[in-house]
mmCIF file of C-alpha atoms and ligand atoms in Angstrom:
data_model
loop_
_atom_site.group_PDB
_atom_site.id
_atom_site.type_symbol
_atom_site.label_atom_id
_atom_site.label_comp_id
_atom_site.label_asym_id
_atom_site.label_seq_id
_atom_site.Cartn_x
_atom_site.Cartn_y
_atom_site.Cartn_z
ATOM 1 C CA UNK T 26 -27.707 14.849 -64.412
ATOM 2 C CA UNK T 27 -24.674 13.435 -62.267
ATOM 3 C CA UNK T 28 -21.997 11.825 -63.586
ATOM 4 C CA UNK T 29 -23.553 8.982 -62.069
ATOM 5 C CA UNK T 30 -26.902 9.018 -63.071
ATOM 6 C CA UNK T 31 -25.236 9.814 -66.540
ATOM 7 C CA UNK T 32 -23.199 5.885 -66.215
ATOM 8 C CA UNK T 33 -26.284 4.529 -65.246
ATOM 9 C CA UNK T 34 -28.032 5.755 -68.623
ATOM 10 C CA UNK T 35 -24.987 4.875 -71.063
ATOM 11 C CA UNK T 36 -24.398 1.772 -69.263
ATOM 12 C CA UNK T 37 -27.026 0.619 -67.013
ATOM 13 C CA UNK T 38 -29.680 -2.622 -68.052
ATOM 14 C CA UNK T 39 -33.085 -2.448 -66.987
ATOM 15 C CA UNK T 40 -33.892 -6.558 -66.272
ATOM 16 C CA UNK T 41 -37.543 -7.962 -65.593
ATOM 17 C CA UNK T 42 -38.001 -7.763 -62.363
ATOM 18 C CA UNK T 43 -37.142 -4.386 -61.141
ATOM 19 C CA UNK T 44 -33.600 -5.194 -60.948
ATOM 20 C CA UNK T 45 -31.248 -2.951 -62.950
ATOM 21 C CA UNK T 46 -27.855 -4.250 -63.873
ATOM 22 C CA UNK T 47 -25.418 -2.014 -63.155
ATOM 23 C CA UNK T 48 -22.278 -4.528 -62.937
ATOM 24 C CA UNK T 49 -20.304 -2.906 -65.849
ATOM 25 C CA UNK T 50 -19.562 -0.150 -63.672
ATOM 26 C CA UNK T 51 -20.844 -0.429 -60.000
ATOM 27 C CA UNK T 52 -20.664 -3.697 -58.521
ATOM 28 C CA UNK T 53 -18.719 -6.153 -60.647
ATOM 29 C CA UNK T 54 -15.947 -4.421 -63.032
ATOM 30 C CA UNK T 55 -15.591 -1.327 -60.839
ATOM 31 C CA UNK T 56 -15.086 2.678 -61.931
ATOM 32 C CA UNK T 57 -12.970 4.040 -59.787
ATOM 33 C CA UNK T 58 -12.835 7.443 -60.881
ATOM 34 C CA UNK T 59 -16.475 6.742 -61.322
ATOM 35 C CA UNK T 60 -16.619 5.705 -57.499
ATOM 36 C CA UNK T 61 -13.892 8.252 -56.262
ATOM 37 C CA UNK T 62 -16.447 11.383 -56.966
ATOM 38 C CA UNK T 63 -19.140 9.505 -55.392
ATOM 39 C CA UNK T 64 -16.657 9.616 -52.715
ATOM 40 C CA UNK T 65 -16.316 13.168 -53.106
ATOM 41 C CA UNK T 66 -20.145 14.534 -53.289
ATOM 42 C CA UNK T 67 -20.992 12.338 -49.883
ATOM 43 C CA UNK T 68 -18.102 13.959 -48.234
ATOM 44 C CA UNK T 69 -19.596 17.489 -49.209
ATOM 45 C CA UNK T 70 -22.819 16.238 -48.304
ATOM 46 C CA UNK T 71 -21.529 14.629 -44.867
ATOM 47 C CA UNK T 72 -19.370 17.591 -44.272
ATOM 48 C CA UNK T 73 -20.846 18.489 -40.735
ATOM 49 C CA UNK T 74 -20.924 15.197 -39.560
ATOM 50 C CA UNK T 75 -18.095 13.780 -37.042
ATOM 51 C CA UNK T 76 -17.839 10.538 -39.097
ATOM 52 C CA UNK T 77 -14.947 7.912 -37.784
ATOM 53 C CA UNK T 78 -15.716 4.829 -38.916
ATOM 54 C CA UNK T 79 -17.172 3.514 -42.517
ATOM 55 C CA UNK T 80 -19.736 0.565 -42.466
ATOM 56 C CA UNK T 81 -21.041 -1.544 -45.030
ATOM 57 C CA UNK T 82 -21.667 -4.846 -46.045
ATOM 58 C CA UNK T 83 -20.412 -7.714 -48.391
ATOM 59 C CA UNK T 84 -19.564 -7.961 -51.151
ATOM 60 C CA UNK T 85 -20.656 -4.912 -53.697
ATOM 61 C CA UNK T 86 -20.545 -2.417 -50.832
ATOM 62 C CA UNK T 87 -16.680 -3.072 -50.407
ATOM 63 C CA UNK T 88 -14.712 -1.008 -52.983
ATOM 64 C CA UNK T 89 -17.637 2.121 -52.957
ATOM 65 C CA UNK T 90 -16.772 2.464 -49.181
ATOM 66 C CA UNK T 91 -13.047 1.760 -49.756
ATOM 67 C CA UNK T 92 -12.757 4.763 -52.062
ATOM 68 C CA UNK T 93 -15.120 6.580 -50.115
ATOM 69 C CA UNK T 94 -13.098 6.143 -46.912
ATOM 70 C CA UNK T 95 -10.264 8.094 -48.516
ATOM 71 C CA UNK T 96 -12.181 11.441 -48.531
ATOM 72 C CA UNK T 97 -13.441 11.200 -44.836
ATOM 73 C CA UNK T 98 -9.702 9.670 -43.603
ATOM 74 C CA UNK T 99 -11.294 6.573 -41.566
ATOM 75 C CA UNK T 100 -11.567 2.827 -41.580
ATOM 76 C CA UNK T 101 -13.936 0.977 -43.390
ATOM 77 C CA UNK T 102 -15.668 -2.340 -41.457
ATOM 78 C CA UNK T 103 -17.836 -4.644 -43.943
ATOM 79 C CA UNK T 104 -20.477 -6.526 -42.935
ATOM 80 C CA UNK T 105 -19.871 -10.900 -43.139
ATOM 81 C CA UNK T 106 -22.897 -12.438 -45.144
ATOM 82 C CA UNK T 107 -22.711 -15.385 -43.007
ATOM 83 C CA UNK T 108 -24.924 -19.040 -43.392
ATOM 84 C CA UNK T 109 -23.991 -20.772 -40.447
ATOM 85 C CA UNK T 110 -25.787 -20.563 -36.861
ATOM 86 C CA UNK T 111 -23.006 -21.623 -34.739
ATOM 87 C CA UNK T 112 -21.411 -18.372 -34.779
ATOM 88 C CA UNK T 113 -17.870 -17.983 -33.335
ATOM 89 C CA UNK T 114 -16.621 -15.363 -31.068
ATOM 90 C CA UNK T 115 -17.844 -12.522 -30.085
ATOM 91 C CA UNK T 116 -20.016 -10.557 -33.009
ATOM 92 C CA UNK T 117 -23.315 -8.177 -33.739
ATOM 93 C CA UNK T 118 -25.830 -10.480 -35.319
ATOM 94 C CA UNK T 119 -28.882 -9.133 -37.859
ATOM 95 C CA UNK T 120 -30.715 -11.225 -40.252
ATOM 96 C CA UNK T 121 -30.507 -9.422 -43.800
ATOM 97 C CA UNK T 122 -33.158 -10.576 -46.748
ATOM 98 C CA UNK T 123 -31.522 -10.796 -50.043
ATOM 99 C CA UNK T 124 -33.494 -8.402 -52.888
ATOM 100 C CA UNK T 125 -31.342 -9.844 -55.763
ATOM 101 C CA UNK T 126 -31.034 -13.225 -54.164
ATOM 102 C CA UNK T 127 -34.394 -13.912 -52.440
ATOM 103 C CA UNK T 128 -32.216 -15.941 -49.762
ATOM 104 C CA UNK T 129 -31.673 -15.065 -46.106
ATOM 105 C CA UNK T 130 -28.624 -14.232 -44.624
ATOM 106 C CA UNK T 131 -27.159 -13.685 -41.202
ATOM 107 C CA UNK T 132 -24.471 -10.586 -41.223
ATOM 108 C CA UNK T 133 -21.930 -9.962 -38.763
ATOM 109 C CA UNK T 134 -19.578 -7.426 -37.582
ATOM 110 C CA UNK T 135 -16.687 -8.237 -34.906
ATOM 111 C CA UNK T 136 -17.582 -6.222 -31.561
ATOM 112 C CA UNK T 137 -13.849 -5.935 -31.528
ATOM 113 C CA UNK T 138 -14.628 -3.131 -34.491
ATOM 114 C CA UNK T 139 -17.432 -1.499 -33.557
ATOM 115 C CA UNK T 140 -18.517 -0.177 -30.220
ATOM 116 C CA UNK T 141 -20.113 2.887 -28.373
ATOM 117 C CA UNK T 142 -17.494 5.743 -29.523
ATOM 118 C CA UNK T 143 -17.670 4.850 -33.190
ATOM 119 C CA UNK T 144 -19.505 7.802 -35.194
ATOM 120 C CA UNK T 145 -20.687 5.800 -38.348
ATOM 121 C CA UNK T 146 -21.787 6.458 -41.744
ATOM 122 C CA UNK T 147 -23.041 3.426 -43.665
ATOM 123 C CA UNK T 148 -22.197 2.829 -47.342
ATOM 124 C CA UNK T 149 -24.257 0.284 -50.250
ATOM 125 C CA UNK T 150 -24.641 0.208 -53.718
ATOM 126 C CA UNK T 151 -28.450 -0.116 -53.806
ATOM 127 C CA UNK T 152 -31.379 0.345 -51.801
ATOM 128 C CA UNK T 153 -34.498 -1.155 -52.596
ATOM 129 C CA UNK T 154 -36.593 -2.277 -49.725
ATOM 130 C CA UNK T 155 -34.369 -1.595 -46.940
ATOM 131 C CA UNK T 156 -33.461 -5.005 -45.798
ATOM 132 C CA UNK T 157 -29.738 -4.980 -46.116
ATOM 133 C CA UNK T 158 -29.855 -1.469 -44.595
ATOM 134 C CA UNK T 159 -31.645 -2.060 -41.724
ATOM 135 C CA UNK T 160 -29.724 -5.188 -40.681
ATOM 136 C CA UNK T 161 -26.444 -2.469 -40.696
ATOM 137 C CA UNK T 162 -28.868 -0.166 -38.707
ATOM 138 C CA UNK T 163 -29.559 -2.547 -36.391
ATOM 139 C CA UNK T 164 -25.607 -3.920 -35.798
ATOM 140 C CA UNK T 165 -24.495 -0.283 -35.236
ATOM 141 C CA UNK T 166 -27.244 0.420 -32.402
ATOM 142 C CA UNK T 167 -26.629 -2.654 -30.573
ATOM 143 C CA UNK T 168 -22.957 -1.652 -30.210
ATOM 144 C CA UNK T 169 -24.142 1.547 -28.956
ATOM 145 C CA UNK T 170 -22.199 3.734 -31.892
ATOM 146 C CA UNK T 171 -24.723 6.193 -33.712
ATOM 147 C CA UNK T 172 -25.505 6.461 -37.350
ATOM 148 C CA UNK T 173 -24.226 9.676 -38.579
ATOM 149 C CA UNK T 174 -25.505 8.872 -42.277
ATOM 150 C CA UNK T 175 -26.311 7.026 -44.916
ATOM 151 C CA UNK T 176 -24.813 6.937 -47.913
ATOM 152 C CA UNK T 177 -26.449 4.963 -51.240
ATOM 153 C CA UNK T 178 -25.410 5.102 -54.705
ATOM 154 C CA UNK T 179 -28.517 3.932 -56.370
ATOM 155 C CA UNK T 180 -31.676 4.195 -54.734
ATOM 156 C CA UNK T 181 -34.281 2.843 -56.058
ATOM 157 C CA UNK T 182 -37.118 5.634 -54.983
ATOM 158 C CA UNK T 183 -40.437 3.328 -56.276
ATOM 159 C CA UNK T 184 -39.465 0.422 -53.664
ATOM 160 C CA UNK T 185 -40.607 1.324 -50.489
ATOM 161 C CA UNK T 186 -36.771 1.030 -48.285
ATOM 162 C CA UNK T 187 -35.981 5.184 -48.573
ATOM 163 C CA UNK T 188 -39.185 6.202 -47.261
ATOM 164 C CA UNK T 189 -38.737 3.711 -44.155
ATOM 165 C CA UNK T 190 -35.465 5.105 -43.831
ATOM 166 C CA UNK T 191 -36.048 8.955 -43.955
ATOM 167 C CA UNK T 192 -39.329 8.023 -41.851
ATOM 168 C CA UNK T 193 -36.954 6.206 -39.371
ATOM 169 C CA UNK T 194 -35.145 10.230 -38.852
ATOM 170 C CA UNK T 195 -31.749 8.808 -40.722
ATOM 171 C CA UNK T 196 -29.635 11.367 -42.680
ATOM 172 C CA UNK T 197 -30.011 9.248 -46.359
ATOM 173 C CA UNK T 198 -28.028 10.802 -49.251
ATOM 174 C CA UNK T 199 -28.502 8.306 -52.229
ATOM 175 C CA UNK T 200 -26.647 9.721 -55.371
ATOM 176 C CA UNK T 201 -28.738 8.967 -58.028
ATOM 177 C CA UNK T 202 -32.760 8.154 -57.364
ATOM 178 C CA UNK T 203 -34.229 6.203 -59.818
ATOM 179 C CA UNK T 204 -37.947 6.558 -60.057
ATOM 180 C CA UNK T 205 -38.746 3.985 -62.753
ATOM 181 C CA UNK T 206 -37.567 2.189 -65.294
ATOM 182 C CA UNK T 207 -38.909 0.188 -68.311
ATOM 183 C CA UNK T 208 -37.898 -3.379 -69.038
ATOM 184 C CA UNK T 209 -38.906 -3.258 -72.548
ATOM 185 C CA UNK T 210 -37.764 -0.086 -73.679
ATOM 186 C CA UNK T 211 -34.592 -0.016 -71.185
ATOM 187 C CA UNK T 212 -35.321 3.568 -69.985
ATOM 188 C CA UNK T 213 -34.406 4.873 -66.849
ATOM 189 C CA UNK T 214 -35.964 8.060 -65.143
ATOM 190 C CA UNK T 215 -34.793 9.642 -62.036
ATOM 191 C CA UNK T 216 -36.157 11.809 -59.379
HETATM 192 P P1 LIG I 302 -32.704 -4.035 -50.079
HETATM 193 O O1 LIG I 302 -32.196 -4.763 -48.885
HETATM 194 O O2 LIG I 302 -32.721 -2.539 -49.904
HETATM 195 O O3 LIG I 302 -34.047 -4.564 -50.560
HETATM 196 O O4 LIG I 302 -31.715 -4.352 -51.262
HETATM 197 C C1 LIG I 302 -30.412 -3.901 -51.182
HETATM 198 C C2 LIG I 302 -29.438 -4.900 -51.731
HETATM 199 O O5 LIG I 302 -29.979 -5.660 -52.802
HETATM 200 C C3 LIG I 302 -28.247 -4.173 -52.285
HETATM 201 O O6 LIG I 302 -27.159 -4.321 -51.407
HETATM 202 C C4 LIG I 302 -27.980 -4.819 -53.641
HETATM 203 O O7 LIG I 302 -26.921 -5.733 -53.518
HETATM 204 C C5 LIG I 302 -29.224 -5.567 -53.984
HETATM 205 N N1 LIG I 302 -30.076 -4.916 -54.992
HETATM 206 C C6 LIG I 302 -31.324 -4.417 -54.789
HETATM 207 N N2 LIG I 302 -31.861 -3.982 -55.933
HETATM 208 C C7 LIG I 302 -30.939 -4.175 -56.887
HETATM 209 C C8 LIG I 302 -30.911 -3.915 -58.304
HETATM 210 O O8 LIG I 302 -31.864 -3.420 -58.934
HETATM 211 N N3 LIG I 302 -29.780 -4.243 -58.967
HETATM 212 C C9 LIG I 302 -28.713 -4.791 -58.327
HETATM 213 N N4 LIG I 302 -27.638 -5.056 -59.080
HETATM 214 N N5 LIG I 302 -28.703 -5.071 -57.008
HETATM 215 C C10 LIG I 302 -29.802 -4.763 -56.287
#
């Protein structure tokens, strides 16, 4: 077991739902030596990739990549969850379904920081269908940079968003798979 798949067992709650609460450590008070070896294992596991540029999105996304972005030496853009239609300026649009939030969102990245030489490796906390990742997807091809990976802490391996993914011919390196839990008996079991 990882030291991150060991967190999510001391520390993790299993909610109705599917959802498992992980904001003890993850995405609302934050680990950061926790989050600096996650850092560490996708830089070993990115290590032949010419990465540039970190991507991901608003707001739970922000301090993983942050911490990440000190191992691989590059800037990290984030994704704006954004409501309104009249957007300003000039920006890469996709339309992201919420999983937690059941809401739809519009995110958007500046073209000023993303465009056709940027080598990009996308960062989130979870994955569960896929939405939020395939709005990022979607952003970084139509500003004609290239995924070089993908980069999840907790996938979520019964919902059907890594299979689309890996399907879809993306490198996806999620550091701890979870392959069920229980809401009743709060266990957790991973891949
Ligand atoms: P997806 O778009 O893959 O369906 O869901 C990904 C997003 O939903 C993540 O960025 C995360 O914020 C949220 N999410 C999905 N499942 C869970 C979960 O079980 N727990 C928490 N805390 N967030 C989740």
């Amino acid at each position: 077991m990882n030291c991150l798949e060991q967190k999510i067992v001391e520390k993790g709650i299993v909610k109705e739902g599917n959802v498992l609460k992980v904001d003890s450590f993850l995405n609302h008070q934050m680990d950061i030596e926790l989050f600096n070896e996650m850092g560490k294992e996708w830089k070993k596991r990115f290590a032949d990739k010419e990465i540039n540029k970190i991507l991901t999105i608003e707001a739970s996304g922000i301090g993983i990549a942050c911490v990440a972005a000190q191992h691989f030496g590059v800037p990290v853009v984030f994704a704006k969850k954004s409501k309104s239609i009249n957007l300003e300026g000039d920006m890469y649009v996709a339309e992201v379904e919420s999983f937690t939030h059941k809401n739809k969102n519009q995110v958007i990245v500046s073209k000023k920081f993303l465009d056709e030489n940027d080598r990009v490796l996308i960062i989130d906390d979870f994955l569960a269908n896929g939405c939020a990742l395939q709005g990022l997807i979607s952003i970084v091809q139509s500003s004609g940079a290239s995924v070089e990976g993908i980069g999840i802490a907790i996938e979520k391996g019964f919902q059907a968003g890594g299979k689309i993914i890996r399907n879809l011919g993306f490198h996806l390196e999620s550091l701890a798979i979870v392959e069920g839990m229980n809401a009743e008996t709060g266990e957790i079991f991973f891949r």
